[in-house]
Structures are given as structure tokens and as C-alpha cells.
mmCIF file with all atom_site columns, C-alpha atoms in Angstrom:
data_model
loop_
_atom_site.group_PDB
_atom_site.id
_atom_site.type_symbol
_atom_site.label_atom_id
_atom_site.label_alt_id
_atom_site.label_comp_id
_atom_site.label_asym_id
_atom_site.label_entity_id
_atom_site.label_seq_id
_atom_site.pdbx_PDB_ins_code
_atom_site.Cartn_x
_atom_site.Cartn_y
_atom_site.Cartn_z
_atom_site.occupancy
_atom_site.B_iso_or_equiv
_atom_site.pdbx_formal_charge
_atom_site.auth_seq_id
_atom_site.auth_comp_id
_atom_site.auth_asym_id
_atom_site.auth_atom_id
_atom_site.pdbx_PDB_model_num
ATOM 1   C CA . UNK A 1 1   ? 102.982 24.857 44.308 1.00 63.00 ? 1414 UNK A CA 1
ATOM 2   C CA . UNK A 1 2   ? 105.844 23.531 42.280 1.00 46.00 ? 1415 UNK A CA 1
ATOM 3   C CA . UNK A 1 3   ? 104.842 19.889 42.749 1.00 46.00 ? 1416 UNK A CA 1
ATOM 4   C CA . UNK A 1 4   ? 101.586 20.706 41.073 1.00 56.00 ? 1417 UNK A CA 1
ATOM 5   C CA . UNK A 1 5   ? 103.284 22.900 38.486 1.00 47.00 ? 1418 UNK A CA 1
ATOM 6   C CA . UNK A 1 6   ? 105.763 20.200 37.507 1.00 43.00 ? 1419 UNK A CA 1
ATOM 7   C CA . UNK A 1 7   ? 102.870 17.978 36.499 1.00 48.00 ? 1420 UNK A CA 1
ATOM 8   C CA . UNK A 1 8   ? 100.747 20.578 34.722 1.00 49.00 ? 1421 UNK A CA 1
ATOM 9   C CA . UNK A 1 9   ? 98.482  19.425 31.972 1.00 45.00 ? 1422 UNK A CA 1
ATOM 10  C CA . UNK A 1 10  ? 99.037  21.838 29.123 1.00 38.00 ? 1423 UNK A CA 1
ATOM 11  C CA . UNK A 1 11  ? 95.577  21.502 27.615 1.00 39.00 ? 1424 UNK A CA 1
ATOM 12  C CA . UNK A 1 12  ? 93.281  24.163 29.038 1.00 40.00 ? 1425 UNK A CA 1
ATOM 13  C CA . UNK A 1 13  ? 89.748  23.211 30.007 1.00 39.00 ? 1426 UNK A CA 1
ATOM 14  C CA . UNK A 1 14  ? 88.443  26.648 29.137 1.00 39.00 ? 1427 UNK A CA 1
ATOM 15  C CA . UNK A 1 15  ? 89.559  30.241 28.954 1.00 39.00 ? 1428 UNK A CA 1
ATOM 16  C CA . UNK A 1 16  ? 88.452  32.492 31.803 1.00 40.00 ? 1429 UNK A CA 1
ATOM 17  C CA . UNK A 1 17  ? 89.061  35.725 29.978 1.00 41.00 ? 1430 UNK A CA 1
ATOM 18  C CA . UNK A 1 18  ? 88.950  36.774 26.377 1.00 36.00 ? 1431 UNK A CA 1
ATOM 19  C CA . UNK A 1 19  ? 91.861  35.615 24.296 1.00 35.00 ? 1432 UNK A CA 1
ATOM 20  C CA . UNK A 1 20  ? 93.364  38.251 22.062 1.00 35.00 ? 1433 UNK A CA 1
ATOM 21  C CA . UNK A 1 21  ? 90.818  38.945 19.356 1.00 34.00 ? 1434 UNK A CA 1
ATOM 22  C CA . UNK A 1 22  ? 88.127  36.740 20.929 1.00 31.00 ? 1435 UNK A CA 1
ATOM 23  C CA . UNK A 1 23  ? 84.773  37.960 22.167 1.00 35.00 ? 1436 UNK A CA 1
ATOM 24  C CA . UNK A 1 24  ? 84.860  35.865 25.342 1.00 39.00 ? 1437 UNK A CA 1
ATOM 25  C CA . UNK A 1 25  ? 85.574  32.433 26.809 1.00 51.00 ? 1438 UNK A CA 1
ATOM 26  C CA . UNK A 1 26  ? 85.552  29.409 24.539 1.00 56.00 ? 1439 UNK A CA 1
ATOM 27  C CA . UNK A 1 27  ? 85.737  29.632 20.792 1.00 60.00 ? 1440 UNK A CA 1
ATOM 28  C CA . UNK A 1 28  ? 84.970  32.965 19.161 1.00 65.00 ? 1441 UNK A CA 1
ATOM 29  C CA . UNK A 1 29  ? 81.239  33.518 19.005 1.00 71.00 ? 1442 UNK A CA 1
ATOM 30  C CA . UNK A 1 30  ? 80.466  30.867 21.666 1.00 75.00 ? 1443 UNK A CA 1
ATOM 31  C CA . UNK A 1 31  ? 78.894  31.931 24.963 1.00 77.00 ? 1444 UNK A CA 1
ATOM 32  C CA . UNK A 1 32  ? 80.958  31.688 28.166 1.00 78.00 ? 1445 UNK A CA 1
ATOM 33  C CA . UNK A 1 33  ? 80.881  28.291 29.823 1.00 85.00 ? 1446 UNK A CA 1
ATOM 34  C CA . UNK A 1 34  ? 81.250  27.399 33.495 1.00 91.00 ? 1447 UNK A CA 1
ATOM 35  C CA . UNK A 1 35  ? 83.941  24.920 34.536 1.00 92.00 ? 1448 UNK A CA 1
ATOM 36  C CA . UNK A 1 36  ? 82.977  21.956 36.715 1.00 93.00 ? 1449 UNK A CA 1
ATOM 37  C CA . UNK A 1 37  ? 86.018  22.126 38.996 1.00 93.00 ? 1450 UNK A CA 1
ATOM 38  C CA . UNK A 1 38  ? 85.650  18.803 40.795 1.00 92.00 ? 1451 UNK A CA 1
ATOM 39  C CA . UNK A 1 39  ? 85.006  17.016 37.517 1.00 93.00 ? 1452 UNK A CA 1
ATOM 40  C CA . UNK A 1 40  ? 88.131  18.619 36.020 1.00 94.00 ? 1453 UNK A CA 1
ATOM 41  C CA . UNK A 1 41  ? 90.174  17.463 39.041 1.00 94.00 ? 1454 UNK A CA 1
ATOM 42  C CA . UNK A 1 42  ? 88.721  13.943 38.863 1.00 92.00 ? 1455 UNK A CA 1
ATOM 43  C CA . UNK A 1 43  ? 89.872  13.666 35.242 1.00 94.00 ? 1456 UNK A CA 1
ATOM 44  C CA . UNK A 1 44  ? 93.519  14.208 36.182 1.00 94.00 ? 1457 UNK A CA 1
ATOM 45  C CA . UNK A 1 45  ? 95.612  11.075 35.728 1.00 93.00 ? 1458 UNK A CA 1
ATOM 46  C CA . UNK A 1 46  ? 97.315  11.286 39.119 1.00 94.00 ? 1459 UNK A CA 1
ATOM 47  C CA . UNK A 1 47  ? 97.277  13.252 42.379 1.00 93.00 ? 1460 UNK A CA 1
ATOM 48  C CA . UNK A 1 48  ? 99.150  16.563 42.509 1.00 94.00 ? 1461 UNK A CA 1
ATOM 49  C CA . UNK A 1 49  ? 98.936  16.894 38.733 1.00 93.00 ? 1462 UNK A CA 1
ATOM 50  C CA . UNK A 1 50  ? 97.391  20.250 37.854 1.00 92.00 ? 1463 UNK A CA 1
ATOM 51  C CA . UNK A 1 51  ? 95.365  21.429 34.920 1.00 93.00 ? 1464 UNK A CA 1
ATOM 52  C CA . UNK A 1 52  ? 95.425  25.013 33.705 1.00 94.00 ? 1465 UNK A CA 1
ATOM 53  C CA . UNK A 1 53  ? 91.804  26.077 33.374 1.00 94.00 ? 1466 UNK A CA 1
ATOM 54  C CA . UNK A 1 54  ? 92.507  29.575 32.138 1.00 92.00 ? 1467 UNK A CA 1
ATOM 55  C CA . UNK A 1 55  ? 94.497  32.727 32.669 1.00 93.00 ? 1468 UNK A CA 1
ATOM 56  C CA . UNK A 1 56  ? 93.928  36.045 34.369 1.00 92.00 ? 1469 UNK A CA 1
ATOM 57  C CA . UNK A 1 57  ? 96.623  38.453 33.244 1.00 92.00 ? 1470 UNK A CA 1
ATOM 58  C CA . UNK A 1 58  ? 99.918  36.616 33.729 1.00 93.00 ? 1471 UNK A CA 1
ATOM 59  C CA . UNK A 1 59  ? 98.449  34.240 36.317 1.00 95.00 ? 1472 UNK A CA 1
ATOM 60  C CA . UNK A 1 60  ? 97.347  30.687 35.658 1.00 95.00 ? 1473 UNK A CA 1
ATOM 61  C CA . UNK A 1 61  ? 94.186  29.335 37.292 1.00 96.00 ? 1474 UNK A CA 1
ATOM 62  C CA . UNK A 1 62  ? 94.676  25.622 38.013 1.00 96.00 ? 1475 UNK A CA 1
ATOM 63  C CA . UNK A 1 63  ? 92.775  22.758 39.554 1.00 97.00 ? 1476 UNK A CA 1
ATOM 64  C CA . UNK A 1 64  ? 94.560  19.988 41.482 1.00 96.00 ? 1477 UNK A CA 1
ATOM 65  C CA . UNK A 1 65  ? 93.481  16.684 42.979 1.00 96.00 ? 1478 UNK A CA 1
ATOM 66  C CA . UNK A 1 66  ? 95.347  16.422 46.275 1.00 96.00 ? 1479 UNK A CA 1
ATOM 67  C CA . UNK A 1 67  ? 96.566  13.212 47.917 1.00 94.00 ? 1480 UNK A CA 1
ATOM 68  C CA . UNK A 1 68  ? 97.878  12.168 51.302 1.00 94.00 ? 1481 UNK A CA 1
ATOM 69  C CA . UNK A 1 69  ? 101.432 12.486 49.971 1.00 93.00 ? 1482 UNK A CA 1
ATOM 70  C CA . UNK A 1 70  ? 103.580 15.467 50.973 1.00 95.00 ? 1483 UNK A CA 1
ATOM 71  C CA . UNK A 1 71  ? 105.363 17.806 48.546 1.00 95.00 ? 1484 UNK A CA 1
ATOM 72  C CA . UNK A 1 72  ? 108.843 19.295 48.961 1.00 96.00 ? 1485 UNK A CA 1
ATOM 73  C CA . UNK A 1 73  ? 109.388 22.831 50.214 1.00 97.00 ? 1486 UNK A CA 1
ATOM 74  C CA . UNK A 1 74  ? 109.351 25.594 47.624 1.00 96.00 ? 1487 UNK A CA 1
ATOM 75  C CA . UNK A 1 75  ? 109.334 29.381 47.261 1.00 96.00 ? 1488 UNK A CA 1
ATOM 76  C CA . UNK A 1 76  ? 107.931 31.626 44.554 1.00 94.00 ? 1489 UNK A CA 1
ATOM 77  C CA . UNK A 1 77  ? 108.859 35.140 43.474 1.00 95.00 ? 1490 UNK A CA 1
ATOM 78  C CA . UNK A 1 78  ? 105.134 36.051 43.481 1.00 96.00 ? 1491 UNK A CA 1
ATOM 79  C CA . UNK A 1 79  ? 102.344 35.327 45.942 1.00 97.00 ? 1492 UNK A CA 1
ATOM 80  C CA . UNK A 1 80  ? 99.975  32.455 45.169 1.00 97.00 ? 1493 UNK A CA 1
ATOM 81  C CA . UNK A 1 81  ? 96.359  31.875 46.151 1.00 98.00 ? 1494 UNK A CA 1
ATOM 82  C CA . UNK A 1 82  ? 95.229  28.433 47.344 1.00 98.00 ? 1495 UNK A CA 1
ATOM 83  C CA . UNK A 1 83  ? 91.472  27.804 47.561 1.00 98.00 ? 1496 UNK A CA 1
ATOM 84  C CA . UNK A 1 84  ? 90.359  24.460 49.005 1.00 98.00 ? 1497 UNK A CA 1
ATOM 85  C CA . UNK A 1 85  ? 87.131  23.427 47.296 1.00 97.00 ? 1498 UNK A CA 1
ATOM 86  C CA . UNK A 1 86  ? 86.686  20.248 49.331 1.00 97.00 ? 1499 UNK A CA 1
ATOM 87  C CA . UNK A 1 87  ? 88.854  18.364 51.788 1.00 97.00 ? 1500 UNK A CA 1
ATOM 88  C CA . UNK A 1 88  ? 91.923  19.692 53.596 1.00 98.00 ? 1501 UNK A CA 1
ATOM 89  C CA . UNK A 1 89  ? 95.232  21.214 52.533 1.00 98.00 ? 1502 UNK A CA 1
ATOM 90  C CA . UNK A 1 90  ? 97.871  20.592 55.218 1.00 98.00 ? 1503 UNK A CA 1
ATOM 91  C CA . UNK A 1 91  ? 100.639 23.144 54.719 1.00 98.00 ? 1504 UNK A CA 1
ATOM 92  C CA . UNK A 1 92  ? 103.746 24.261 56.502 1.00 98.00 ? 1505 UNK A CA 1
ATOM 93  C CA . UNK A 1 93  ? 104.514 27.942 55.876 1.00 98.00 ? 1506 UNK A CA 1
ATOM 94  C CA . UNK A 1 94  ? 107.698 29.472 57.274 1.00 98.00 ? 1507 UNK A CA 1
ATOM 95  C CA . UNK A 1 95  ? 108.024 26.416 59.516 1.00 97.00 ? 1508 UNK A CA 1
ATOM 96  C CA . UNK A 1 96  ? 104.518 26.738 61.007 1.00 98.00 ? 1509 UNK A CA 1
ATOM 97  C CA . UNK A 1 97  ? 101.666 24.276 60.331 1.00 98.00 ? 1510 UNK A CA 1
ATOM 98  C CA . UNK A 1 98  ? 98.641  25.738 58.546 1.00 98.00 ? 1511 UNK A CA 1
ATOM 99  C CA . UNK A 1 99  ? 95.475  23.771 57.830 1.00 98.00 ? 1512 UNK A CA 1
ATOM 100 C CA . UNK A 1 100 ? 93.284  25.151 55.047 1.00 98.00 ? 1513 UNK A CA 1
ATOM 101 C CA . UNK A 1 101 ? 89.805  23.629 55.013 1.00 98.00 ? 1514 UNK A CA 1
ATOM 102 C CA . UNK A 1 102 ? 87.028  23.432 52.424 1.00 98.00 ? 1515 UNK A CA 1
ATOM 103 C CA . UNK A 1 103 ? 85.790  26.885 51.522 1.00 98.00 ? 1516 UNK A CA 1
ATOM 104 C CA . UNK A 1 104 ? 88.931  28.597 52.826 1.00 98.00 ? 1517 UNK A CA 1
ATOM 105 C CA . UNK A 1 105 ? 91.473  30.634 50.870 1.00 98.00 ? 1518 UNK A CA 1
ATOM 106 C CA . UNK A 1 106 ? 95.126  30.899 51.863 1.00 98.00 ? 1519 UNK A CA 1
ATOM 107 C CA . UNK A 1 107 ? 97.484  33.438 50.318 1.00 98.00 ? 1520 UNK A CA 1
ATOM 108 C CA . UNK A 1 108 ? 101.115 32.324 50.356 1.00 98.00 ? 1521 UNK A CA 1
ATOM 109 C CA . UNK A 1 109 ? 103.274 35.470 50.486 1.00 97.00 ? 1522 UNK A CA 1
ATOM 110 C CA . UNK A 1 110 ? 105.926 35.960 47.829 1.00 97.00 ? 1523 UNK A CA 1
ATOM 111 C CA . UNK A 1 111 ? 109.189 34.355 48.872 1.00 97.00 ? 1524 UNK A CA 1
ATOM 112 C CA . UNK A 1 112 ? 107.688 32.424 51.797 1.00 98.00 ? 1525 UNK A CA 1
ATOM 113 C CA . UNK A 1 113 ? 109.054 28.877 52.145 1.00 98.00 ? 1526 UNK A CA 1
ATOM 114 C CA . UNK A 1 114 ? 106.130 26.458 52.150 1.00 98.00 ? 1527 UNK A CA 1
ATOM 115 C CA . UNK A 1 115 ? 105.457 22.772 51.668 1.00 98.00 ? 1528 UNK A CA 1
ATOM 116 C CA . UNK A 1 116 ? 102.529 20.361 51.704 1.00 98.00 ? 1529 UNK A CA 1
ATOM 117 C CA . UNK A 1 117 ? 102.488 18.135 54.781 1.00 97.00 ? 1530 UNK A CA 1
ATOM 118 C CA . UNK A 1 118 ? 101.143 14.562 54.746 1.00 97.00 ? 1531 UNK A CA 1
ATOM 119 C CA . UNK A 1 119 ? 97.375  14.341 55.100 1.00 95.00 ? 1532 UNK A CA 1
ATOM 120 C CA . UNK A 1 120 ? 96.084  16.636 52.372 1.00 97.00 ? 1533 UNK A CA 1
ATOM 121 C CA . UNK A 1 121 ? 93.127  15.332 50.364 1.00 96.00 ? 1534 UNK A CA 1
ATOM 122 C CA . UNK A 1 122 ? 90.426  16.837 48.176 1.00 96.00 ? 1535 UNK A CA 1
ATOM 123 C CA . UNK A 1 123 ? 90.264  19.450 45.434 1.00 97.00 ? 1536 UNK A CA 1
ATOM 124 C CA . UNK A 1 124 ? 92.410  22.570 45.297 1.00 97.00 ? 1537 UNK A CA 1
ATOM 125 C CA . UNK A 1 125 ? 92.260  25.651 43.077 1.00 98.00 ? 1538 UNK A CA 1
ATOM 126 C CA . UNK A 1 126 ? 95.562  27.504 42.609 1.00 97.00 ? 1539 UNK A CA 1
ATOM 127 C CA . UNK A 1 127 ? 96.080  30.968 41.160 1.00 98.00 ? 1540 UNK A CA 1
ATOM 128 C CA . UNK A 1 128 ? 99.741  31.744 40.567 1.00 96.00 ? 1541 UNK A CA 1
ATOM 129 C CA . UNK A 1 129 ? 101.816 33.930 38.322 1.00 95.00 ? 1542 UNK A CA 1
ATOM 130 C CA . UNK A 1 130 ? 102.938 31.933 35.335 1.00 87.00 ? 1543 UNK A CA 1
ATOM 131 C CA . UNK A 1 131 ? 103.581 33.491 31.944 1.00 71.00 ? 1544 UNK A CA 1
ATOM 132 C CA . UNK A 1 132 ? 102.057 31.639 29.013 1.00 70.00 ? 1545 UNK A CA 1
ATOM 133 C CA . UNK A 1 133 ? 104.339 29.050 27.453 1.00 68.00 ? 1546 UNK A CA 1
#
């Protein structure tokens, strides 16, 4: 979701996979740590800002605090996964309304035009292809 991507926080909360040369998540030699997703979203300065929590291959795993405000239509070269942790994500995909509720996962196909409709609220986890910067 480009609106979320445009406001990414560059500081990662944690690493979800081993960094090159590291034994696992966190600093070398530290045990893996779980990420409190809702807490990470609550710390974001504004709605629709995202925070990269870690990476899986070339994909970024992000958390977003949604708001009632809509986002403009966008398309991506790769598919993206949208997991609603709590609340509702009101989408329009290829001109059709799609409501994604808490505990539901929606996969946006590559190249599909989609936008966020008014009325979204809650916490969203996004997995999308995004090479490291």
C-alpha cells in the first residue's frame, strides 16, 4: 500500500530472519524476540505510517495503524499480503468493494488496482516486496 509505504519508518523494530553473519533475530548472540504488533502500531506518529519490522527475502514485513481516511488507488508489480490484526480494512480492488476483518488475510494480486476506502480502522500487517534501501 503506497500510502503506507510513503510514510515508512526506517528504523526496524526487530529482524525476523538472520541478518548476514548473524545467528538469529536481534543482535548477534541474543535470543529471538517476539514483536508486540499492536504496541508497535500504537507507537507510530500518525495513521497510515508504517514501520518495517523485518524482512523475509526481498519482502518487508510492516505494521500500520489504520484510520478512517481513504488512500489513493495504486498498483504494485508484485502481490502483497494484508493481514488485519484488529478492526476493518475497507478496500476497493479492481473496482469492487472488499472488506477484510480482524483475523482475515487478503492477497492483492500483482498489478491489481486497489485503494483504501473510507472507514478503515485498526491494526494492519503488510508483507510486500521491497528491496532493502
